[in-house]
Coordinates of C-alpha atoms in Angstrom, one line a residue:
Chain A
M1 CA -7.8 -2.9 52.5
K2 CA -7.9 -2.1 48.8
I3 CA -6.1 -4.6 46.6
P4 CA -3.9 -2.7 44.1
S5 CA -4.9 -3.5 40.5
F6 CA -3.4 -2.7 37.2
R7 CA -6.7 -2.8 35.3
H8 CA -7.5 0.9 35.4
P9 CA -4.0 2.2 34.8
M10 CA -3.7 -0.3 31.9
D11 CA -7.0 1.0 30.4
K12 CA -5.8 4.6 30.7
T13 CA -2.4 3.7 29.1
V14 CA -4.0 2.0 26.1
K15 CA -6.4 4.9 25.6
W16 CA -3.5 7.3 25.4
I17 CA -1.7 5.0 23.0
M18 CA -4.8 5.1 20.8
V19 CA -4.9 8.9 21.0
A20 CA -1.3 9.1 20.0
V21 CA -1.7 6.7 17.0
T22 CA -4.8 8.5 15.8
G23 CA -3.3 11.9 16.2
A24 CA -0.1 10.8 14.5
T25 CA -2.0 9.5 11.5
A26 CA -4.0 12.8 11.2
L27 CA -0.8 14.7 11.6
L28 CA 0.8 12.6 8.8
F29 CA -1.9 13.7 6.5
V30 CA -1.2 17.3 7.1
L31 CA 2.5 16.6 6.8
M32 CA 2.0 15.1 3.4
V33 CA 0.4 18.2 2.1
L34 CA 3.0 20.5 3.7
L35 CA 5.9 18.5 2.5
L36 CA 4.6 18.4 -1.1
A37 CA 3.9 22.2 -0.9
Q38 CA 7.3 22.9 0.5
R39 CA 9.1 20.9 -2.2
S40 CA 7.2 22.5 -5.0
Q41 CA 8.3 25.9 -3.9
L42 CA 11.3 25.8 -6.2
V43 CA 9.4 25.5 -9.5
L44 CA 6.8 28.0 -8.3
S45 CA 9.6 30.6 -7.7
E46 CA 11.0 30.0 -11.2
T47 CA 7.8 30.0 -13.2
R48 CA 4.4 31.5 -12.6
V49 CA 1.5 29.2 -11.8
G50 CA -0.4 30.5 -14.8
D51 CA 2.5 29.6 -17.1
L52 CA 2.7 26.1 -15.6
F53 CA -0.9 25.3 -16.3
L54 CA -1.3 27.2 -19.6
S55 CA 1.9 26.4 -21.4
S56 CA 2.1 23.3 -23.5
T57 CA 5.8 22.9 -23.8
W58 CA 7.4 20.2 -21.7
D59 CA 11.1 20.8 -22.2
P60 CA 13.1 19.9 -19.1
E61 CA 16.4 20.9 -20.7
R62 CA 15.3 24.5 -21.0
G63 CA 13.5 24.4 -17.8
Q64 CA 10.0 24.7 -19.2
Y65 CA 7.3 22.6 -17.6
G66 CA 3.9 23.1 -19.1
F67 CA 1.2 20.9 -17.7
L68 CA -1.6 21.8 -20.1
P69 CA -1.4 18.6 -22.2
A70 CA -1.5 16.4 -19.2
V71 CA -4.3 18.4 -17.5
I72 CA -6.4 18.2 -20.7
G73 CA -5.5 14.6 -21.2
T74 CA -6.5 13.7 -17.7
F75 CA -9.9 15.2 -18.1
V76 CA -10.5 13.8 -21.6
V77 CA -9.5 10.3 -20.5
T78 CA -11.6 10.4 -17.4
A79 CA -14.6 11.8 -19.2
V80 CA -14.5 9.3 -22.0
S81 CA -14.1 6.4 -19.6
M82 CA -17.0 7.6 -17.5
L83 CA -19.1 7.9 -20.7
I84 CA -18.5 4.3 -21.4
A85 CA -18.6 3.1 -17.8
I86 CA -21.8 4.8 -16.5
P87 CA -24.4 3.4 -18.9
V88 CA -23.0 -0.1 -19.1
S89 CA -22.4 -0.5 -15.4
L90 CA -25.7 1.1 -14.3
L91 CA -27.7 -1.1 -16.7
S92 CA -26.0 -4.2 -15.6
A93 CA -26.3 -3.3 -12.0
I94 CA -30.1 -2.9 -12.5
Y95 CA -30.2 -6.2 -14.2
I96 CA -28.3 -7.9 -11.4
S97 CA -30.4 -6.4 -8.6
E98 CA -33.9 -6.5 -10.2
Y99 CA -34.1 -9.1 -13.0
A100 CA -31.5 -11.7 -12.5
P101 CA -32.4 -15.0 -10.7
P102 CA -30.7 -15.3 -7.3
K103 CA -28.2 -18.0 -8.5
I104 CA -26.9 -15.7 -11.2
K105 CA -26.9 -12.8 -8.8
T106 CA -24.5 -14.5 -6.3
M107 CA -22.3 -15.7 -9.2
V108 CA -22.0 -12.3 -10.8
Q109 CA -21.3 -10.7 -7.5
S110 CA -18.4 -13.0 -6.7
F111 CA -17.1 -12.2 -10.2
V112 CA -17.4 -8.5 -9.5
D113 CA -15.5 -9.0 -6.2
V114 CA -12.6 -10.6 -8.1
L115 CA -12.7 -7.9 -10.7
A116 CA -12.5 -5.2 -8.0
G117 CA -9.5 -6.9 -6.4
T118 CA -7.6 -7.3 -9.7
P119 CA -4.4 -5.2 -9.6
S120 CA -4.3 -2.3 -12.1
V121 CA -1.1 -3.6 -13.8
V122 CA -2.9 -6.8 -14.7
Y123 CA -5.5 -4.6 -16.5
G124 CA -2.7 -2.8 -18.3
L125 CA -1.1 -6.1 -19.3
C126 CA -4.4 -7.5 -20.7
A127 CA -5.0 -4.2 -22.5
L128 CA -1.6 -4.4 -24.2
L129 CA -2.4 -7.8 -25.4
V130 CA -6.0 -7.3 -26.6
I131 CA -7.2 -3.7 -26.8
V132 CA -4.1 -2.2 -28.3
P133 CA -4.1 -4.5 -31.3
V134 CA -7.8 -4.1 -31.8
V135 CA -7.6 -0.4 -31.8
R136 CA -4.6 -0.4 -34.1
D137 CA -6.0 -2.9 -36.6
F138 CA -9.7 -2.2 -36.6
V139 CA -10.7 1.1 -35.0
G140 CA -7.9 3.1 -36.5
P141 CA -8.5 2.0 -40.1
L142 CA -12.2 2.4 -39.6
F143 CA -11.7 6.2 -39.1
G144 CA -8.9 6.3 -41.6
V145 CA -6.3 7.2 -39.0
K146 CA -2.9 5.5 -38.6
T147 CA -2.4 4.7 -34.9
T148 CA -0.1 2.6 -32.9
G149 CA -2.9 1.5 -30.6
M150 CA -1.3 3.3 -27.6
C151 CA -3.8 6.1 -27.5
I152 CA -6.3 8.0 -25.4
L153 CA -9.1 5.8 -26.5
T154 CA -7.3 2.6 -25.3
A155 CA -6.6 4.2 -21.9
S156 CA -10.2 5.2 -21.6
I157 CA -11.5 1.7 -22.3
V158 CA -9.1 0.2 -19.8
L159 CA -10.2 2.8 -17.1
A160 CA -13.9 2.1 -17.9
I161 CA -13.3 -1.6 -17.3
M162 CA -11.6 -0.8 -14.0
V163 CA -14.4 1.4 -12.9
F164 CA -17.2 -1.2 -13.7
P165 CA -16.9 -3.2 -10.5
I166 CA -16.9 -0.1 -8.3
I167 CA -20.1 1.3 -9.7
I168 CA -21.8 -2.0 -10.0
S169 CA -21.2 -3.2 -6.4
I170 CA -22.3 0.1 -4.9
T171 CA -25.4 0.4 -7.1
V172 CA -26.5 -3.1 -6.4
E173 CA -26.0 -2.6 -2.7
A174 CA -28.1 0.6 -2.8
M175 CA -30.9 -1.0 -4.8
T176 CA -31.1 -4.2 -2.8
A177 CA -31.5 -2.1 0.4
L178 CA -34.7 -0.5 -0.8
P179 CA -37.9 -1.7 1.0
L180 CA -40.2 -4.2 -0.8
G181 CA -43.2 -2.0 -0.1
L182 CA -41.9 0.6 -2.4
R183 CA -41.9 -1.8 -5.3
E184 CA -45.2 -3.4 -4.5
Q185 CA -47.1 -0.2 -4.2
F186 CA -45.9 1.1 -7.6
L187 CA -46.4 -2.2 -9.4
S188 CA -49.9 -2.5 -8.1
L189 CA -50.8 0.7 -9.9
G190 CA -50.2 -1.1 -13.2
A191 CA -46.7 0.1 -13.9
T192 CA -44.2 -2.0 -15.8
K193 CA -41.0 -3.0 -14.2
W194 CA -38.9 -0.6 -16.2
Q195 CA -41.2 2.3 -15.2
L196 CA -40.8 1.3 -11.6
I197 CA -37.0 1.4 -12.0
E198 CA -37.0 4.6 -13.9
I199 CA -39.4 6.6 -11.8
V200 CA -39.0 5.1 -8.3
L201 CA -36.0 3.0 -7.7
M202 CA -33.4 5.1 -9.5
R203 CA -34.4 8.1 -7.3
A204 CA -34.7 6.2 -4.1
A205 CA -31.3 4.6 -4.6
G206 CA -30.0 7.9 -6.1
P207 CA -27.6 8.9 -3.3
G208 CA -26.0 5.5 -3.4
I209 CA -25.7 5.4 -7.2
I210 CA -24.2 8.9 -7.4
S211 CA -21.7 8.2 -4.7
G212 CA -20.7 5.0 -6.6
V213 CA -20.3 7.0 -9.8
I214 CA -18.2 9.7 -8.0
L215 CA -16.1 7.0 -6.4
G216 CA -15.4 5.5 -9.8
F217 CA -14.6 8.9 -11.1
G218 CA -12.1 9.4 -8.4
R219 CA -10.5 6.1 -9.1
A220 CA -10.3 6.9 -12.8
L221 CA -8.8 10.3 -12.1
G222 CA -6.0 8.9 -9.9
E223 CA -5.3 5.7 -11.7
T224 CA -1.6 5.5 -12.7
M225 CA -0.2 2.3 -13.8
A226 CA -2.8 0.9 -16.3
V227 CA -2.9 4.3 -18.0
A228 CA 0.8 4.8 -18.1
M229 CA 1.2 1.4 -19.8
V230 CA -1.2 2.1 -22.7
I231 CA -1.5 5.8 -23.3
G232 CA 1.7 6.3 -25.2
S233 CA 3.0 9.1 -23.1
K234 CA 3.4 12.1 -25.4
N235 CA 3.1 15.6 -24.1
V236 CA 1.0 17.1 -26.9
I237 CA -2.5 18.5 -27.0
T238 CA -4.6 16.5 -29.5
L239 CA -8.2 16.6 -30.6
S240 CA -8.1 13.0 -31.8
L241 CA -8.9 10.2 -29.4
L242 CA -6.6 7.9 -31.5
S243 CA -3.4 9.7 -30.8
P244 CA -1.1 9.3 -27.8
G245 CA -1.6 11.6 -24.9
Q246 CA -0.6 12.0 -21.3
T247 CA -2.4 12.2 -17.9
L248 CA -1.1 13.8 -14.7
P249 CA -0.3 10.5 -12.9
S250 CA 1.3 8.9 -15.9
L251 CA 3.4 12.0 -16.4
I252 CA 4.7 11.5 -12.8
V253 CA 5.5 7.8 -13.4
G254 CA 6.9 8.4 -16.9
S255 CA 9.4 11.0 -15.8
F256 CA 10.5 9.4 -12.6
G257 CA 13.8 8.1 -14.2
E258 CA 15.1 11.6 -14.7
M259 CA 13.3 12.9 -11.6
M260 CA 16.2 12.3 -9.2
S261 CA 18.8 14.3 -11.1
V262 CA 17.3 17.6 -11.9
P263 CA 16.0 19.5 -8.9
L264 CA 13.7 21.8 -10.9
Q265 CA 12.0 18.9 -12.6
Q266 CA 11.6 17.0 -9.4
S267 CA 10.0 20.1 -8.0
A268 CA 7.7 20.4 -11.0
L269 CA 6.6 16.8 -10.6
L270 CA 5.9 17.2 -6.9
F271 CA 3.8 20.2 -7.8
I272 CA 1.7 18.0 -10.0
S273 CA 1.2 15.5 -7.3
L274 CA 0.2 18.3 -4.9
V275 CA -2.4 19.5 -7.4
L276 CA -3.7 15.9 -7.8
F277 CA -3.8 15.5 -4.1
I278 CA -5.8 18.7 -3.6
I279 CA -8.2 17.8 -6.4
I280 CA -8.9 14.4 -4.8
I281 CA -9.4 16.0 -1.4
I282 CA -11.9 18.5 -2.7
F283 CA -13.6 15.8 -4.6
N284 CA -14.0 13.5 -1.6
I285 CA -15.4 16.3 0.6
L286 CA -17.9 17.3 -2.2
T287 CA -19.0 13.7 -2.4
G288 CA -20.1 13.7 1.2
Y289 CA -22.0 16.9 0.8
I290 CA -23.8 15.8 -2.4
K291 CA -24.7 12.5 -0.9
N292 CA -26.2 14.2 2.2
Y293 CA -28.1 16.7 0.0
L294 CA -29.6 14.0 -2.2
K295 CA -30.6 11.9 0.8
K296 CA -32.7 14.8 1.9
R297 CA -34.0 15.8 -1.5
W298 CA -35.0 12.3 -2.6
R299 CA -36.3 11.0 0.7
F300 CA -39.0 8.4 0.1
E301 CA -40.4 7.7 3.6
Chain B
M1 CA -43.3 4.0 -27.9
N2 CA -45.6 2.4 -25.3
K3 CA -44.4 1.2 -22.0
Y4 CA -44.1 -2.5 -23.0
A5 CA -41.9 -1.7 -25.9
K6 CA -39.7 0.4 -23.7
E7 CA -39.5 -2.4 -21.2
S8 CA -38.3 -4.9 -23.7
L9 CA -35.9 -2.3 -25.3
F10 CA -34.2 -1.7 -21.9
K11 CA -34.2 -5.4 -21.1
V12 CA -32.1 -6.0 -24.3
L13 CA -29.8 -3.1 -23.4
M14 CA -29.3 -4.5 -19.9
I15 CA -28.5 -8.0 -21.1
V16 CA -26.0 -6.5 -23.6
S17 CA -24.2 -4.6 -20.9
V18 CA -24.1 -7.6 -18.6
L19 CA -22.5 -9.5 -21.5
I20 CA -20.0 -6.8 -22.1
I21 CA -18.9 -6.9 -18.5
A22 CA -18.9 -10.7 -18.3
A23 CA -16.8 -10.8 -21.5
S24 CA -14.2 -8.4 -20.3
L25 CA -13.9 -10.3 -17.0
L26 CA -13.6 -13.6 -18.6
L27 CA -11.0 -12.2 -21.0
I28 CA -8.9 -10.8 -18.2
L29 CA -9.1 -14.1 -16.2
G30 CA -8.5 -16.1 -19.4
I31 CA -5.4 -14.2 -20.4
C32 CA -3.9 -14.4 -17.0
I33 CA -4.7 -18.1 -16.4
V34 CA -4.1 -19.5 -19.9
K35 CA -1.2 -17.4 -21.0
G36 CA 0.5 -17.1 -17.6
G37 CA -0.3 -20.7 -16.7
Y38 CA 1.2 -21.8 -20.0
V39 CA 4.5 -19.9 -19.3
I40 CA 4.7 -21.4 -15.8
L41 CA 3.8 -24.9 -17.0
K42 CA 6.4 -24.8 -19.7
D43 CA 9.1 -23.9 -17.3
P44 CA 8.1 -24.5 -13.7
K45 CA 11.6 -23.7 -12.5
L46 CA 10.9 -20.1 -13.2
I47 CA 9.4 -19.7 -9.8
V48 CA 12.3 -20.8 -7.8
T49 CA 15.3 -19.4 -9.8
A50 CA 16.9 -16.1 -9.1
P51 CA 17.3 -13.8 -12.1
G52 CA 20.6 -14.0 -14.0
P53 CA 23.0 -11.1 -14.8
K54 CA 21.4 -10.1 -18.1
Y55 CA 17.9 -10.8 -17.0
L56 CA 16.1 -7.8 -18.6
L57 CA 18.0 -8.4 -21.9
G58 CA 16.3 -11.7 -22.5
G59 CA 18.9 -13.5 -20.4
E60 CA 18.2 -16.6 -18.3
G61 CA 16.8 -16.6 -14.8
G62 CA 13.4 -16.7 -13.1
L63 CA 11.3 -14.3 -11.1
L64 CA 12.1 -15.5 -7.6
H65 CA 13.2 -11.9 -6.7
A66 CA 9.8 -10.5 -7.4
I67 CA 8.0 -13.3 -5.5
L68 CA 10.2 -13.0 -2.4
G69 CA 10.0 -9.2 -2.7
S70 CA 6.2 -9.3 -2.7
I71 CA 6.1 -11.6 0.3
Y72 CA 8.6 -9.5 2.3
M73 CA 6.7 -6.3 1.5
V74 CA 3.2 -7.3 2.0
I75 CA 3.2 -9.5 5.1
P76 CA 5.0 -7.0 7.4
S77 CA 3.1 -4.1 6.0
T78 CA -0.2 -5.8 6.6
I79 CA 0.7 -6.7 10.2
I80 CA 1.8 -3.1 10.9
A81 CA -1.3 -1.6 9.3
T82 CA -3.7 -4.1 11.0
F83 CA -2.2 -3.3 14.4
L84 CA -2.4 0.5 14.0
A85 CA -5.8 0.3 12.3
Y86 CA -7.2 -1.7 15.2
L87 CA -6.1 1.0 17.7
I88 CA -7.6 3.7 15.6
A89 CA -10.8 1.9 14.8
R90 CA -11.4 1.0 18.5
F91 CA -10.7 4.6 19.4
L92 CA -13.3 5.9 17.0
Q93 CA -16.1 4.0 18.9
V94 CA -18.5 5.8 21.2
D95 CA -16.9 4.7 24.4
Y96 CA -13.7 6.7 23.8
I97 CA -14.6 9.7 21.8
R98 CA -17.6 11.9 21.1
Q99 CA -19.6 11.2 17.9
K100 CA -18.8 14.7 16.5
W101 CA -15.1 14.2 16.7
S102 CA -15.1 10.6 15.5
D103 CA -17.1 11.7 12.4
R104 CA -14.5 14.2 11.6
I105 CA -11.7 11.7 11.8
R106 CA -13.8 9.3 9.6
V107 CA -14.0 11.9 6.9
L108 CA -10.2 12.2 7.0
F109 CA -9.8 8.5 6.5
D110 CA -12.3 8.5 3.7
V111 CA -10.2 11.1 2.0
L112 CA -7.1 9.2 2.6
W113 CA -8.7 6.1 1.0
G114 CA -9.4 8.0 -2.2
V115 CA -5.8 9.3 -2.5
P116 CA -4.1 7.7 -5.5
S117 CA -1.4 5.3 -4.3
I118 CA 1.3 7.2 -6.3
I119 CA 1.0 10.1 -3.9
F120 CA 1.9 7.9 -1.0
G121 CA 4.9 6.7 -3.0
I122 CA 5.9 10.3 -3.7
F123 CA 5.5 11.3 -0.1
V124 CA 7.8 8.5 1.2
L125 CA 10.3 9.2 -1.6
N126 CA 10.4 12.8 -0.4
V127 CA 11.1 11.7 3.1
L128 CA 13.8 9.4 1.7
I129 CA 15.5 12.2 -0.2
R130 CA 15.3 14.4 2.9
I131 CA 17.1 11.9 5.1
G132 CA 19.5 10.9 2.3
G133 CA 18.3 7.4 1.9
R134 CA 17.6 5.3 -1.2
G135 CA 14.7 3.2 -2.3
C136 CA 14.7 0.0 -0.1
L137 CA 12.5 -2.8 1.3
L138 CA 11.8 -0.9 4.5
A139 CA 10.5 2.2 2.6
A140 CA 8.3 -0.1 0.5
I141 CA 6.9 -1.7 3.6
I142 CA 6.1 1.7 5.1
T143 CA 4.4 2.9 1.9
L144 CA 2.3 -0.2 1.6
A145 CA 1.3 0.1 5.3
L146 CA 0.2 3.7 4.7
L147 CA -1.8 2.6 1.7
Q148 CA -3.6 -0.1 3.6
L149 CA -4.3 1.8 6.7
P150 CA -7.4 3.8 5.6
I151 CA -8.9 0.7 4.0
I152 CA -8.5 -1.5 7.1
V153 CA -9.6 1.3 9.5
R154 CA -12.8 1.8 7.5
Y155 CA -13.8 -1.8 7.5
M156 CA -12.8 -2.4 11.1
D157 CA -14.7 0.7 12.2
E158 CA -17.8 -0.5 10.4
A159 CA -17.5 -4.0 11.9
L160 CA -17.0 -2.6 15.4
S161 CA -19.8 -0.1 15.1
A162 CA -22.2 -2.9 14.1
V163 CA -21.7 -4.8 17.4
P164 CA -24.9 -4.6 19.3
N165 CA -24.9 -2.2 22.2
G166 CA -26.2 -4.8 24.6
I167 CA -22.8 -6.6 24.6
R168 CA -21.0 -3.4 25.5
E169 CA -23.5 -2.4 28.2
S170 CA -23.5 -5.9 29.8
M171 CA -19.7 -5.8 30.0
Y172 CA -19.6 -2.4 31.6
S173 CA -22.3 -3.4 34.1
L174 CA -20.1 -6.2 35.3
G175 CA -17.4 -3.6 36.0
A176 CA -15.1 -4.3 33.1
T177 CA -12.8 -1.6 31.8
R178 CA -12.9 -0.4 28.2
L179 CA -9.9 -2.4 27.4
E180 CA -11.4 -5.6 28.6
T181 CA -14.6 -4.8 26.7
S182 CA -12.5 -4.4 23.6
H183 CA -11.6 -8.1 23.6
V184 CA -15.2 -9.2 23.6
I185 CA -16.2 -6.6 21.0
A186 CA -13.3 -7.5 18.7
K187 CA -14.2 -11.2 18.8
Y188 CA -17.8 -10.3 17.9
A189 CA -16.6 -8.2 15.0
L190 CA -14.0 -10.7 13.8
P191 CA -15.7 -11.6 10.4
G192 CA -15.8 -7.9 9.4
I193 CA -12.2 -7.3 10.7
T194 CA -10.7 -10.2 8.8
A195 CA -12.6 -9.2 5.6
G196 CA -11.1 -5.7 5.9
V197 CA -7.6 -7.0 6.6
L198 CA -7.7 -9.3 3.6
L199 CA -9.1 -6.5 1.4
G200 CA -6.2 -4.2 2.4
M201 CA -3.8 -7.0 1.8
G202 CA -5.2 -7.6 -1.7
R203 CA -4.8 -3.9 -2.5
A204 CA -1.3 -3.8 -1.2
I205 CA -0.2 -6.9 -3.1
G206 CA -1.3 -5.6 -6.4
D207 CA -0.2 -2.0 -6.1
A208 CA 2.7 -1.0 -8.3
A209 CA 2.4 2.8 -8.3
S210 CA 3.3 3.3 -4.6
V211 CA 6.4 1.1 -4.6
V212 CA 7.7 2.1 -8.1
F213 CA 9.6 5.0 -6.4
T214 CA 10.3 3.5 -3.0
A215 CA 11.3 -0.1 -3.5
G216 CA 14.4 0.5 -5.6
A217 CA 13.2 -2.0 -8.2
S218 CA 16.4 -4.0 -8.7
N219 CA 16.7 -7.4 -10.2
A220 CA 18.5 -8.9 -7.3
L221 CA 17.1 -11.0 -4.5
P222 CA 16.0 -8.8 -1.6
T223 CA 18.7 -9.5 1.1
G224 CA 18.0 -6.9 3.8
L225 CA 15.6 -4.3 5.0
L226 CA 17.8 -1.5 3.6
K227 CA 18.5 -3.2 0.3
S228 CA 16.4 -2.6 -2.8
A229 CA 13.7 -5.0 -3.8
S230 CA 11.2 -5.7 -6.5
S231 CA 7.6 -7.1 -6.5
L232 CA 5.3 -8.9 -8.8
P233 CA 3.3 -5.9 -10.0
L234 CA 6.5 -3.9 -10.5
L235 CA 7.8 -6.7 -12.6
I236 CA 4.7 -6.6 -14.7
F237 CA 4.9 -2.9 -15.2
M238 CA 8.6 -2.9 -16.1
Q239 CA 8.5 -5.9 -18.4
A240 CA 5.1 -5.8 -20.1
S241 CA 6.3 -3.8 -23.1
S242 CA 9.8 -5.3 -23.3
Y243 CA 11.3 -6.0 -26.6
Y244 CA 12.2 -9.6 -25.7
P245 CA 9.4 -12.1 -25.8
S246 CA 11.0 -14.2 -23.0
V247 CA 11.0 -11.2 -20.7
R248 CA 7.4 -10.4 -21.6
D249 CA 6.4 -13.9 -20.8
H250 CA 7.6 -13.4 -17.3
A251 CA 5.1 -10.6 -16.9
Y252 CA 2.3 -13.0 -17.9
A253 CA 3.6 -15.5 -15.4
A254 CA 3.6 -12.8 -12.7
S255 CA 0.0 -11.8 -13.6
F256 CA -1.0 -15.4 -13.2
M257 CA 0.4 -15.5 -9.7
L258 CA -1.2 -12.2 -8.8
I259 CA -4.6 -13.4 -10.0
A260 CA -4.2 -16.7 -8.1
I261 CA -3.3 -14.7 -4.9
I262 CA -6.3 -12.4 -5.3
L263 CA -8.6 -15.4 -5.8
L264 CA -7.1 -17.1 -2.8
L265 CA -7.7 -14.0 -0.6
N266 CA -11.3 -13.9 -1.8
I267 CA -11.8 -17.5 -0.8
C268 CA -10.1 -17.0 2.5
S269 CA -12.3 -14.0 3.2
R270 CA -15.5 -16.0 2.6
A271 CA -14.3 -19.0 4.6
S272 CA -13.2 -16.8 7.6
A273 CA -16.6 -15.0 7.5
K274 CA -18.3 -18.3 7.8
R275 CA -15.9 -19.7 10.5
F276 CA -15.9 -16.6 12.7
R277 CA -19.6 -16.2 12.7
R278 CA -19.8 -18.7 15.5
F279 CA -18.5 -16.1 17.9
T280 CA -21.4 -13.8 17.2
N281 CA -23.9 -15.4 19.6
G282 CA -24.6 -18.4 17.5
G283 CA -25.5 -16.2 14.5
K284 CA -28.4 -14.6 16.4
N285 CA -28.6 -10.9 17.4
L286 CA -28.8 -9.9 21.0

């Protein structure tokens, strides 16, 4: 006689629970996009999309919502911060992985771990205390500009510091994973260590390095709190790095007080977050493709 | 320029950039520990007093509401996210689903990981508006759980995939079901799983952007799931540029506590990795 057992029904049940949870999460993702799209209908029906992106007047009282300053601000801040972050963090990652003695290596890596886990508001707070006065009292007068210190440059510096640990940890990981033979062969030809790094290692570790840079870029693009604390939040287009500006995420946070009351503004802000969301999605998918392409292109075996 | 000059030039550049990074790190840690520690040492009662009526106007009171709020938000959300993430990560393994499909789902979670936390906040706020609710502790817990889920799934998935196939196969050959095999696999992957959970927790505890809309951000002690709450990062965000020095000081005290928590989580992660390694076949691979 067969003894009844609950083992197999149990296994089946748990499997279906797993299917349900995974499916629900995937569905939630779609729901997020749909809900944001549906709620931004209102502003889209009032204003044309072109006007939203190309107008620079942000005047909620007259129902005008121009994103152009925030869009430009976002790209300027991200670009400047990456210009600072990429050389500094790549050079130090190379130093950590290739030159530093093992003792310093473990020490620096635990430091980088802490830096990566530090909340963004803490960066903002420290920037308010240190970078803002420095920019106000030294950098501003140096260029003969009067500035409050709350400006695009400050925000870019903070973002660069936030991006350091991301790029460093991924680059170090990618370079440490390279086989020893690769180094030995090239060094035996009489190359210097820097030639080895420049010609061989940077390419062999290229896919890893680039995905680290792109990950840092994505973080800088979506970072909200630290930027909102130091950028000065002014909806104007400026050419100077030393004047206050605005980014898309800081615009959302900055206007959230009034957000509840005016439906049109609420809708406009939701449209911004939808745009941000879609940019991030495209970005992430592109990263995957670029990484795969480079892996094939810079194959070293 | 010959190759040796180039070598030394880049060496100097590298050392300079390492110094820049070390300096910025030490500066951040220094500010939080010295300035925040000083505020706390000067008035240790700060941590256990509730805020007074005119708290934001330089009135008396402490930051107990933010500390309690952080605890009430982060611990339940981590538990929820860990539970769900385990189910998802286990499902993504080869014994449940084909590689092609699991790869697609992984891409989805990678994208979700990159989404700025403010978008999760906006999403939950929207749902709240739809059902006519207000920002409350429960909404903040849900938002933080959503925020942590992709991070924990990714780490758990990596840890579970790294379990040697021999273990799986020997379990199946004994006639074990997939569920029973899961227990063994999970134990083997425990170091990676705890690291992922602690990482997700660290992200959740420091995130202000997702809860700024959903928690309600009041200056009262959190009393119920449907009451508004505050948290340490929110307190820093709201009070960092306050006009009153005493209110600003509380932001430094909060940053000290946040940094202390992050350091503690880091230490826990290392310690647990060491401790749980004994489950993995004495540290040897099969």
